[in-house]
Amino acid sequence: MKSLLVRALKSKTLYVLILAIGLLIFLLQSIQPSFSNFSLTTPSGKIETIVAPGFMQSHENGVYRLTGTLTMGKYTSTVLRFIPDDEIYTLTINQRPIDLSMIPAHERKDYSKGFTYELKDYLHQGDNQIEILYADQGGLMGIVISAESNGNITRIVYLLFTAVALLLALKIASACRLSTPIKILFIGALLIRLAYFSVTTADIREHDLGDHIGFTQYLSQHWMPPPVEYAVGGAFFHPPFYYYTGAIVYKATQVFEPNNKVVIFRVQQVLVLIYSMGFVLFGLLILNELLNLYRKPQTETETETETETETETETETETETEIYNNVQEVQEVQEVQEVQEVQEVQEVQEVQEKSSIFARIYQAFNKDKLFWIIGALFAFWPVAIIHSVRIGNDPLLYCLFTASLYYIVRWYRHDQKRDLMIASLIGAAAIVTKANGEILIAVLGVIGLYKMIKSKQWAMYFKMAIIPCLVMFIAVAITVGPALMLKMQGKRDKLYIDNIDGLSHANLVGNTAANYFWFDAKIFITEPFTDPYDDRMGRQFFWNYLGKTGLFGEFKYPSLMSINTAVASSFLAVLMFIYMLVGIYHMLKQDFKFMAPVLLSGFFLWAGVTYMRMTFPANIDFRYIVPILLTFCALYAVSIIKFQQLGAVRLANIGMAMSALFTLSGILFIMGIVTY
């Protein structure tokens, strides 16, 4: 611990990070005006002294008069945001009335975002007198005043924020000793998500934003779970883990920006962005673990593969037992891998001393092209970027689901109890984030049963499973408990989904075999986006809607670049899916065993969303199963490997080229959003 502290204190990156954070905080604070001498005149004429403008409990209905002093510093922004509850009537600064006629009526009543006004012609450095007349009809009332950064300041803020994020990412990559490909792909994924974040506010491409914030706000005020009866509406039927993390951040944000929901929502977006980067990191680690099995020269494995294609013999059984069930042998292989990894790190360090960063990247790419290409396919998948700043419990679920799956993969390969315990604990956290996390129980159960049967060590695995089963049971009880209680009381019809009766008929779709077995390739390729209400865009067909929302969500994008690249990505996606199916045909039993955890998770995710669609005949968005992207990327990578092993070099190169083109198209699609 002492050595880590010493290294941290000697790290130049740490001091640069502290400086960047300090500059960011200073800049954000310096643009804000200070408030003094504020008073409030009630409709009945009573005058109250208040510390600063903000929301407070209303005691009278009618028109209030707010007056006070706004002190502008040297760097204070003159673009002010006014958030009213209920409605601003007039605004006067330094005895000069402000023309509010250009502000739409709904914005003068918007208690979430309000409106912004450039007041440089009315404000001067030093003290300024402000007067606001506003109406209130009861409940909370008041005016929130906050400065907004102008164009240049905004660019500097995002530049500093990007610098802080990059420095933190580099420190994480260094602490985790990530390989060069993972490090570069992780940072690249962060940069494109930051670019998307810079142009995407919380109310753009959102799903049930008000419900998610409502649950978060409730917990930030009460800190105890809501009554069971709350689980019939809003987001209250979800388990609470994500909302507790959001509540902590919500409360912390209010210390600096009380009642300013624009700032509060942006900080909540930063939180889910962090979760989405966890999803990227663990996804890359899983793909790296899988491809490690194919990187090593294995003469014995190749011999085994040839034997499996001819016949199932006793020798094959013994070989499989050696590979998958002899714990001692697996541990020895693991030790060899660790030695090789250390040697690789040492080699990389030697190269770092002699070559530039671009030379190191080029060398790393030549050494492992397939991982770079498949890792980029996963890290830059468009819909994962779109969901990376969407407020809700999904990004945390993706992160925890993938993290748990990573340790399941490690347990499957190395049979270490430590990996099983970590997988179960993180899996439990995923379950108390969203019920979809229960899929991890099925994955762990199948793999555990397989290990138990193959090794015939019933007692050992049964004993090993006690604590993970207990942890998972508690998580399921927390998640399902409220809905189960309401169902037993007759207040819910279904355990998980209970709002179909209130769903608009416009959302309902057909529920016949044709809806599931037909895929309209023409619509999928030629229509850039889908629509939950327009049959012409393929919403009636399960695979069309799931596939299209798996690329771009259920949104539309006006940029011409985004439209064109969406069509290109859709065309490539169809070709890649066909390519993967051909690759699966050539895979051997051994390949499926290598990928077992990832395949199981993908199968259960697909089965879950299909069952959901059949029992709830409405448009089911891909956002429920985003981690299935790992399954697709893994199958696609192994398909390329199988073509290489078969000597079909051109087919393998075509597969890599299509993946690279899809990634490029996805990046251009996002840049079309950013630059629009």
XYZ file of C-alpha atoms in Angstrom:
676
model
C 0.000 0.000 0.000
C 2.847 2.345 0.891
C 4.606 1.650 -2.414
C 1.401 2.374 -4.342
C 1.039 5.682 -2.514
C 4.659 6.611 -3.241
C 4.236 5.773 -6.944
C 1.034 7.809 -7.070
C 2.726 10.842 -5.512
C 5.579 10.566 -8.009
C 3.205 10.275 -10.971
C 3.189 13.348 -13.214
C -0.188 12.280 -14.576
C -1.707 12.666 -11.105
C -0.641 16.301 -10.862
C -1.826 17.051 -14.384
C -5.173 15.446 -13.486
C -5.481 17.544 -10.323
C -4.634 20.684 -12.296
C -7.221 19.882 -14.985
C -9.935 19.209 -12.395
C -9.029 22.424 -10.578
C -9.251 24.461 -13.781
C -12.581 22.864 -14.673
C -14.081 23.644 -11.259
C -12.701 27.197 -11.334
C -14.119 27.827 -14.794
C -17.566 26.476 -13.917
C -17.694 28.558 -10.738
C -16.292 31.741 -12.280
C -19.078 32.020 -14.859
C -21.753 32.084 -12.140
C -23.028 35.373 -10.696
C -23.348 35.870 -6.947
C -26.641 36.771 -5.247
C -27.311 39.197 -2.405
C -30.074 41.356 -0.847
C -32.880 39.199 -2.263
C -36.409 39.675 -1.024
C -39.770 38.196 -1.986
C -43.085 40.014 -1.916
C -46.053 37.663 -1.638
C -49.435 38.209 -3.322
C -50.793 39.534 -0.019
C -47.981 42.114 0.217
C -45.848 40.378 2.842
C -42.089 40.871 2.302
C -39.693 38.022 3.076
C -35.895 38.070 2.964
C -34.323 35.094 1.149
C -30.694 34.076 0.718
C -30.868 33.462 -3.051
C -33.480 32.788 -5.722
C -34.671 29.189 -5.872
C -37.626 26.881 -5.331
C -39.475 26.912 -2.016
C -42.821 25.891 -0.590
C -45.703 28.115 -1.632
C -48.040 29.535 0.994
C -50.173 31.727 -1.248
C -51.469 31.578 -4.793
C -51.007 34.549 -7.058
C -48.276 36.857 -8.359
C -44.953 37.122 -6.519
C -42.318 39.852 -6.863
C -38.662 38.809 -6.526
C -35.952 41.496 -6.211
C -32.250 41.403 -5.445
C -28.694 42.069 -6.541
C -26.797 40.091 -9.174
C -23.040 40.610 -8.896
C -21.155 39.965 -12.122
C -17.454 39.103 -11.987
C -14.812 39.456 -14.670
C -15.540 36.030 -16.147
C -19.251 35.781 -15.318
C -21.384 34.706 -18.245
C -24.164 37.023 -19.366
C -26.214 34.101 -20.712
C -28.626 33.349 -17.870
C -31.060 30.473 -17.529
C -34.348 31.154 -15.739
C -36.336 28.157 -14.490
C -39.789 29.197 -13.223
C -42.437 27.576 -11.100
C -45.109 28.340 -12.265
C -44.685 31.148 -14.863
C -42.546 34.249 -15.380
C -44.531 37.356 -16.279
C -41.899 40.111 -16.424
C -38.127 40.486 -16.045
C -36.406 43.808 -15.296
C -32.660 44.416 -14.960
C -31.259 47.750 -13.783
C -34.711 49.321 -14.244
C -34.766 48.206 -17.883
C -37.580 45.783 -18.878
C -36.578 42.692 -20.835
C -38.651 41.710 -23.848
C -39.939 38.173 -23.131
C -42.295 38.045 -26.098
C -39.712 36.077 -28.078
C -39.731 33.339 -25.419
C -42.427 30.710 -26.162
C -45.165 30.534 -23.532
C -44.392 26.899 -22.655
C -40.760 27.802 -21.883
C -41.858 30.587 -19.530
C -43.724 27.808 -17.657
C -41.103 25.058 -17.963
C -40.040 24.148 -14.415
C -37.434 21.641 -15.664
C -35.411 23.577 -18.242
C -36.922 27.053 -18.349
C -35.280 29.283 -20.942
C -31.980 31.079 -21.585
C -31.497 34.755 -22.407
C -28.411 36.651 -23.571
C -28.292 39.739 -21.323
C -24.941 41.303 -22.203
C -26.719 44.543 -23.198
C -28.360 44.769 -19.769
C -25.737 43.489 -17.328
C -22.431 45.090 -16.380
C -19.526 44.064 -14.183
C -20.330 44.620 -10.533
C -23.779 44.908 -8.917
C -26.943 44.703 -11.008
C -30.514 45.043 -9.763
C -32.987 42.419 -10.913
C -36.763 42.204 -10.517
C -38.990 39.326 -11.581
C -42.760 38.984 -11.439
C -44.023 35.415 -11.575
C -47.236 33.513 -10.915
C -47.763 30.499 -8.649
C -50.708 28.134 -8.249
C -49.517 26.151 -5.200
C -46.983 23.490 -4.248
C -43.380 24.452 -4.917
C -42.753 27.881 -6.388
C -39.922 30.245 -7.185
C -37.271 31.096 -9.764
C -33.920 29.399 -10.324
C -31.257 31.616 -11.935
C -28.040 30.119 -13.285
C -25.424 31.213 -15.817
C -24.814 29.234 -18.977
C -21.434 29.174 -20.673
C -21.196 30.819 -24.088
C -19.686 29.181 -27.175
C -15.998 29.652 -26.379
C -16.365 28.853 -22.688
C -18.421 25.772 -23.542
C -15.654 24.500 -25.801
C -13.064 25.072 -23.079
C -15.272 23.276 -20.521
C -15.682 20.237 -22.781
C -11.967 20.285 -23.576
C -11.081 20.232 -19.871
C -13.716 17.582 -19.178
C -12.290 15.458 -21.995
C -8.783 15.912 -20.609
C -9.921 14.794 -17.155
C -11.749 11.775 -18.613
C -8.726 10.781 -20.714
C -6.310 11.100 -17.807
C -8.588 8.977 -15.626
C -8.906 6.408 -18.404
C -5.129 6.264 -18.764
C -4.706 5.788 -15.017
C -7.280 2.968 -15.043
C -5.605 1.341 -18.046
C -2.236 1.595 -16.329
C -3.542 0.223 -13.025
C -5.238 -2.709 -14.790
C -2.147 -3.321 -16.963
C -4.225 -3.432 -20.101
C -2.591 -4.487 -23.338
C -1.997 -1.873 -26.024
C -4.998 -2.895 -28.202
C -7.432 -2.826 -25.276
C -6.019 0.471 -24.045
C -6.287 2.174 -27.452
C -9.772 0.810 -28.173
C -10.956 1.779 -24.686
C -9.708 5.345 -25.107
C -11.142 5.541 -28.629
C -14.526 4.374 -27.335
C -14.346 7.036 -24.631
C -13.542 9.820 -27.098
C -16.448 9.078 -29.423
C -18.829 8.816 -26.469
C -17.611 12.161 -25.157
C -18.230 13.686 -28.589
C -21.758 12.248 -28.596
C -22.299 13.454 -25.015
C -21.317 17.003 -25.984
C -24.333 17.330 -28.322
C -26.831 15.085 -26.540
C -28.793 16.460 -23.604
C -30.812 14.207 -21.323
C -34.116 14.824 -23.121
C -32.732 13.800 -26.535
C -33.275 10.140 -27.472
C -34.464 9.244 -24.004
C -36.661 6.464 -22.659
C -38.920 7.306 -19.696
C -36.602 10.051 -18.450
C -39.172 11.473 -16.050
C -39.807 8.087 -14.433
C -36.110 7.347 -13.910
C -35.392 10.799 -12.475
C -38.528 10.552 -10.342
C -37.298 7.382 -8.619
C -33.807 8.876 -8.213
C -35.220 12.080 -6.734
C -37.428 10.110 -4.345
C -34.447 8.173 -2.986
C -32.364 11.355 -2.714
C -35.039 12.702 -0.359
C -35.995 9.589 1.628
C -33.067 7.126 1.179
C -35.379 4.260 2.093
C -37.083 2.121 -0.583
C -40.576 3.367 -1.466
C -43.692 1.545 -0.214
C -44.561 -1.641 -2.093
C -47.632 0.045 -3.577
C -45.359 2.339 -5.592
C -44.268 -0.624 -7.740
C -47.350 -0.312 -9.955
C -46.163 2.749 -11.869
C -43.278 4.849 -13.116
C -39.851 3.314 -12.585
C -40.674 2.208 -9.044
C -41.199 -1.404 -10.125
C -37.468 -1.602 -10.945
C -34.980 -2.791 -8.300
C -33.242 0.162 -6.623
C -29.470 -0.245 -7.014
C -28.984 2.129 -9.956
C -31.335 4.670 -8.439
C -29.363 4.744 -5.188
C -26.185 5.533 -7.120
C -28.098 8.184 -9.032
C -29.514 9.587 -5.780
C -26.022 10.033 -4.312
C -24.913 11.946 -7.407
C -28.216 13.866 -7.472
C -27.712 14.998 -3.879
C -24.085 15.939 -4.492
C -25.048 18.002 -7.546
C -27.630 19.928 -5.560
C -24.894 21.180 -3.237
C -23.522 23.206 -6.173
C -26.606 23.685 -8.352
C -29.779 23.289 -6.258
C -32.964 22.822 -8.287
C -31.193 23.353 -11.635
C -32.423 20.253 -13.408
C -30.433 21.026 -16.547
C -27.173 20.663 -14.608
C -28.514 17.783 -12.503
C -29.486 15.843 -15.626
C -26.093 16.458 -17.266
C -24.288 15.115 -14.209
C -26.581 12.079 -14.245
C -25.512 11.569 -17.857
C -21.868 11.613 -16.762
C -22.714 8.854 -14.274
C -24.237 6.580 -16.922
C -21.344 7.408 -19.261
C -18.982 5.970 -16.638
C -21.134 2.835 -16.476
C -21.102 2.517 -20.260
C -17.300 2.639 -20.263
C -17.315 -0.239 -17.797
C -19.392 -2.169 -20.326
C -16.797 -1.440 -23.028
C -13.855 -2.421 -20.819
C -15.232 -5.769 -19.670
C -16.507 -6.554 -23.158
C -13.023 -6.084 -24.580
C -11.576 -8.240 -21.802
C -14.046 -11.026 -22.619
C -13.182 -10.934 -26.329
C -9.492 -10.970 -25.435
C -10.012 -14.021 -23.179
C -11.793 -15.827 -25.993
C -9.235 -15.026 -28.675
C -6.428 -16.077 -26.316
C -7.614 -19.632 -26.872
C -6.873 -19.293 -30.578
C -3.674 -17.247 -30.365
C -1.523 -19.960 -28.763
C 0.034 -22.594 -31.025
C -1.647 -25.811 -29.904
C -0.583 -28.902 -31.821
C -2.588 -31.121 -29.513
C -5.699 -29.039 -30.055
C -5.332 -29.209 -33.817
C -4.981 -32.998 -33.588
C -8.061 -33.143 -31.422
C -9.984 -31.039 -33.944
C -9.157 -33.426 -36.782
C -10.208 -36.385 -34.639
C -13.537 -34.778 -33.800
C -14.378 -34.249 -37.451
C -13.832 -37.966 -38.184
C -15.332 -39.837 -35.240
C -16.023 -39.718 -31.494
C -13.427 -41.995 -29.931
C -12.103 -42.777 -26.512
C -8.966 -40.748 -27.241
C -11.116 -37.677 -27.955
C -12.911 -38.095 -24.657
C -9.616 -38.283 -22.803
C -8.327 -35.194 -24.619
C -11.468 -33.214 -23.774
C -11.206 -34.345 -20.162
C -7.606 -33.106 -20.097
C -8.579 -29.714 -21.505
C -11.737 -28.996 -19.551
C -11.735 -31.034 -16.377
C -8.202 -31.610 -15.110
C -7.857 -28.627 -12.802
C -4.156 -29.150 -12.252
C -3.470 -29.088 -15.974
C -5.566 -25.924 -16.459
C -3.716 -24.181 -13.656
C -0.384 -25.059 -15.251
C -1.604 -23.660 -18.573
C -2.712 -20.516 -16.748
C 0.736 -20.123 -15.200
C 2.350 -20.459 -18.628
C -0.041 -17.822 -19.976
C 0.819 -15.470 -17.131
C 4.550 -15.909 -17.835
C 3.910 -15.223 -21.511
C 1.872 -12.136 -20.643
C 4.672 -10.836 -18.400
C 7.160 -11.434 -21.204
C 4.877 -9.595 -23.636
C 4.578 -6.651 -21.232
C 8.354 -6.546 -20.883
C 8.752 -6.640 -24.660
C 6.234 -3.829 -25.045
C 8.063 -1.778 -22.423
C 11.359 -2.299 -24.279
C 9.708 -1.223 -27.522
C 8.228 1.820 -25.791
C 11.699 3.019 -24.931
C 12.860 2.763 -28.535
C 9.877 3.763 -30.651
C 7.099 6.309 -30.905
C 3.533 5.677 -29.798
C 2.380 5.321 -33.417
C 5.059 2.743 -34.090
C 3.948 0.784 -31.026
C 0.339 0.862 -32.177
C 1.334 -0.252 -35.669
C 3.389 -3.126 -34.268
C 0.560 -4.164 -31.950
C -1.915 -4.064 -34.852
C 0.276 -6.264 -37.043
C 0.687 -8.700 -34.169
C -3.054 -9.172 -33.573
C -5.181 -7.695 -36.368
C -8.231 -9.789 -35.557
C -8.610 -8.516 -32.003
C -8.182 -4.907 -33.132
C -10.889 -5.346 -35.754
C -13.362 -7.261 -33.567
C -12.612 -5.092 -30.537
C -13.343 -1.986 -32.606
C -16.553 -3.600 -33.891
C -17.702 -3.957 -30.289
C -16.345 -0.676 -28.905
C -17.776 1.508 -31.698
C -21.110 -0.248 -32.256
C -23.531 2.659 -32.896
C -26.397 1.714 -30.588
C -24.037 1.160 -27.649
C -22.806 4.734 -28.112
C -26.370 6.049 -28.379
C -27.334 4.384 -25.088
C -24.104 5.465 -23.365
C -25.513 8.791 -22.102
C -29.175 7.839 -21.761
C -30.356 8.283 -18.179
C -31.772 5.042 -16.811
C -30.770 1.753 -15.241
C -29.767 0.081 -18.524
C -26.141 1.364 -18.738
C -25.373 0.099 -15.226
C -26.984 -3.243 -16.086
C -24.805 -3.543 -19.214
C -21.696 -2.817 -17.136
C -22.484 -5.246 -14.304
C -23.803 -7.950 -16.638
C -20.615 -7.870 -18.715
C -18.361 -7.678 -15.649
C -20.061 -10.718 -14.133
C -19.855 -12.546 -17.469
C -16.116 -11.812 -17.633
C -15.539 -13.552 -14.313
C -17.848 -16.394 -15.367
C -15.612 -16.857 -18.427
C -12.547 -16.886 -16.182
C -14.149 -19.411 -13.818
C -15.148 -21.575 -16.765
C -11.584 -21.576 -18.084
C -9.506 -21.677 -14.901
C -11.909 -23.136 -12.303
C -10.834 -20.704 -9.592
C -13.303 -20.249 -6.730
C -12.338 -16.578 -6.469
C -13.681 -15.914 -9.985
C -16.947 -17.672 -9.143
C -17.431 -15.556 -6.025
C -16.717 -12.302 -7.876
C -19.038 -13.341 -10.712
C -21.875 -14.091 -8.288
C -21.444 -10.851 -6.326
C -21.376 -8.685 -9.444
C -24.223 -10.753 -10.898
C -26.284 -10.082 -7.772
C -25.605 -6.358 -8.227
C -26.831 -6.690 -11.832
C -30.029 -8.368 -10.648
C -30.803 -5.604 -8.130
C -30.202 -3.127 -10.965
C -32.694 -4.686 -13.375
C -34.503 -8.005 -13.547
C -32.744 -8.869 -16.845
C -29.691 -9.643 -14.716
C -31.375 -12.876 -13.626
C -30.133 -14.338 -16.917
C -26.729 -14.617 -15.243
C -28.198 -17.182 -12.840
C -29.088 -19.396 -15.785
C -25.604 -18.996 -17.293
C -23.885 -19.828 -14.000
C -26.271 -22.712 -13.373
C -25.688 -24.388 -16.728
C -21.897 -24.002 -16.524
C -21.801 -25.183 -12.928
C -23.904 -28.220 -13.801
C -21.632 -28.983 -16.761
C -18.520 -28.802 -14.585
C -20.139 -30.960 -11.946
C -21.191 -33.684 -14.389
C -17.913 -33.765 -16.312
C -15.696 -33.831 -13.232
C -18.071 -35.984 -11.115
C -16.869 -33.964 -8.118
C -20.398 -33.470 -6.830
C -19.548 -32.607 -3.244
C -16.871 -30.054 -4.139
C -19.043 -28.122 -6.587
C -22.115 -28.343 -4.378
C -20.155 -26.842 -1.494
C -18.676 -24.200 -3.810
C -22.163 -23.192 -4.979
C -23.705 -22.545 -1.547
C -22.586 -18.919 -1.097
C -23.160 -17.857 -4.750
C -26.655 -19.376 -4.642
C -27.428 -17.563 -1.391
C -26.194 -14.243 -2.786
C -28.220 -14.667 -5.971
C -31.329 -15.713 -4.014
C -31.186 -12.549 -1.909
C -30.787 -10.434 -5.055
C -33.781 -12.107 -6.721
C -35.868 -11.644 -3.567
C -35.082 -7.913 -3.555
C -35.918 -7.616 -7.244
C -39.048 -9.741 -7.446
C -40.358 -9.252 -3.905
C -42.471 -6.093 -4.364
C -44.103 -7.294 -7.592
C -44.744 -10.738 -6.104
C -46.442 -9.213 -3.073
C -48.618 -7.012 -5.270
C -49.491 -9.979 -7.498
C -50.533 -12.030 -4.479
C -52.679 -9.095 -3.364
C -54.293 -8.942 -6.814
C -52.843 -5.512 -7.601
C -50.656 -6.749 -10.486
C -51.510 -9.121 -13.327
C -47.924 -10.044 -14.231
C -44.728 -10.392 -12.272
C -42.498 -8.249 -14.508
C -44.626 -6.327 -17.032
C -47.882 -4.848 -15.885
C -48.714 -1.844 -18.021
C -49.978 -3.410 -21.275
C -53.573 -2.394 -20.557
C -52.543 1.261 -20.492
C -50.494 0.963 -23.670
C -51.617 2.857 -26.731
C -53.024 0.645 -29.491
C -50.586 2.393 -31.840
C -47.769 0.479 -30.141
C -49.343 -2.953 -30.582
C -48.096 -5.253 -33.346
C -49.059 -8.624 -34.784
C -48.334 -11.753 -32.802
C -48.484 -14.476 -35.446
C -45.810 -16.813 -36.781
C -45.290 -14.512 -39.769
C -44.209 -11.719 -37.440
C -41.354 -13.875 -36.129
C -40.245 -15.938 -39.119
C -40.197 -13.260 -41.796
C -37.339 -10.809 -42.272
C -37.840 -8.059 -44.846
C -34.308 -7.389 -46.104
C -35.417 -4.672 -48.539
C -37.029 -2.560 -45.830
C -34.175 -3.239 -43.427
C -31.563 -1.943 -45.873
C -33.384 0.834 -47.718
C -35.123 2.393 -44.712
C -32.308 3.957 -42.655
C -34.261 3.930 -39.384
C -37.304 2.273 -37.881
C -40.362 3.743 -36.240
C -42.453 2.242 -33.409
C -45.632 3.515 -35.080
C -44.993 3.124 -38.822
C -45.488 -0.299 -40.435
C -43.657 0.849 -43.575
C -40.379 0.748 -41.627
C -40.684 -2.886 -40.617
C -41.956 -2.626 -37.057
C -44.357 -5.549 -37.528
C -41.511 -8.025 -38.066
C -39.657 -9.088 -34.935
C -36.253 -9.442 -36.590
C -36.556 -6.191 -38.533
C -37.386 -4.127 -35.483
C -34.936 -5.857 -33.174
C -32.156 -5.629 -35.758
C -32.720 -2.000 -36.669
C -32.963 -0.876 -33.038
C -29.844 -2.962 -32.495
C -28.056 -0.589 -34.852
C -29.501 2.858 -34.113
C -32.252 2.534 -31.504
C -35.831 3.497 -32.297
C -34.912 7.069 -33.197
C -34.476 9.112 -36.360
C -31.484 11.270 -37.240
C -31.787 14.223 -39.654
C -28.132 14.489 -40.709
C -27.542 13.400 -44.313
C -24.295 11.729 -43.230
C -26.157 9.747 -40.576
C -28.877 8.719 -43.040
C -26.423 7.501 -45.673
C -24.142 5.691 -43.239
C -27.211 4.100 -41.620
C -28.114 2.523 -44.952
C -24.518 1.378 -45.457
C -24.349 -0.055 -41.932
C -27.658 -1.885 -42.423
C -26.411 -3.458 -45.658
C -23.139 -4.514 -44.030
C -24.996 -5.864 -40.987
C -27.041 -8.212 -43.183
C -23.898 -9.447 -44.965
C -22.078 -9.903 -41.643
C -24.959 -11.887 -40.191
C -24.967 -14.216 -43.192
C -21.187 -14.495 -42.947
C -21.506 -15.434 -39.287
C -24.094 -18.130 -40.049
C -21.752 -19.701 -42.611
C -18.950 -19.521 -40.065
C -21.106 -21.237 -37.442
C -21.708 -24.079 -39.890
C -17.942 -24.712 -40.032
C -17.405 -24.512 -36.263
C -16.570 -27.624 -34.285
C -17.791 -28.739 -30.909
C -14.588 -27.478 -29.380
C -15.297 -23.926 -30.622
C -18.712 -23.925 -28.993
C -17.144 -25.163 -25.764
C -14.626 -22.336 -25.862
C -17.466 -19.811 -26.234
C -19.956 -21.530 -23.905
C -20.509 -18.678 -21.371
C -20.850 -16.043 -24.089
C -23.150 -18.258 -26.161
C -25.314 -19.093 -23.163
C -25.690 -15.442 -22.199
C -26.606 -14.566 -25.780
C -29.122 -17.401 -26.024
C -30.878 -16.488 -22.769
C -30.947 -12.789 -23.698
C -32.515 -13.636 -27.051
C -34.947 -16.117 -25.483
C -35.959 -13.557 -22.871
C -36.687 -10.787 -25.339
C -38.535 -13.209 -27.642
C -40.721 -14.429 -24.785
C -41.320 -10.838 -23.788
C -42.409 -9.972 -27.325
C -44.767 -12.966 -27.489
C -46.449 -12.223 -24.164
C -46.382 -8.453 -24.626
C -47.203 -7.885 -28.328
C -45.631 -4.458 -28.695
C -42.388 -3.162 -30.141
C -39.549 -4.580 -28.032
C -36.422 -2.467 -28.284
C -32.900 -3.894 -28.541
C -31.912 -1.856 -25.457
C -33.090 -4.767 -23.301
C -30.370 -7.051 -24.695
C -27.414 -4.809 -25.624
C -24.891 -7.256 -24.016
C -25.794 -9.747 -26.776
C -23.432 -7.707 -28.961
C -20.647 -9.676 -27.263
C -22.123 -12.931 -28.533
C -22.333 -11.603 -32.082
C -18.762 -10.256 -32.014
C -17.434 -13.526 -30.574
C -19.206 -15.654 -33.198
C -18.072 -13.328 -35.955
C -14.453 -13.447 -34.754
C -14.426 -17.241 -34.578
C -16.046 -17.384 -38.033
C -13.049 -15.488 -39.421
C -10.711 -17.854 -37.585
C -12.481 -20.910 -38.996
C -12.094 -19.612 -42.546
C -8.397 -19.019 -41.855
C -8.024 -22.557 -40.538
C -9.828 -23.942 -43.589
C -7.403 -22.116 -45.844
C -10.100 -19.759 -47.163
C -7.874 -16.709 -46.726
C -9.944 -14.503 -49.009
C -13.112 -15.236 -47.078
C -11.317 -14.474 -43.823
C -10.047 -11.181 -45.243
C -13.515 -10.327 -46.547
C -14.893 -10.904 -43.056
C -12.324 -8.574 -41.515
C -12.910 -5.976 -44.238
C -16.691 -5.986 -43.670
C -16.174 -5.593 -39.925
C -13.765 -2.687 -40.447
C -16.159 -1.008 -42.909
C -19.070 -1.449 -40.491
C -17.016 0.140 -37.705
C -16.020 3.040 -39.951
C -19.614 3.501 -41.048
C -20.756 3.505 -37.411
C -18.166 6.124 -36.478
C -19.247 8.337 -39.392
C -22.878 7.836 -38.352
C -22.123 9.190 -34.865
C -20.035 12.031 -36.292
C -23.029 12.941 -38.441
C -24.995 13.443 -35.222
C -22.163 15.395 -33.585
C -21.586 17.773 -36.494
C -25.240 18.308 -37.493
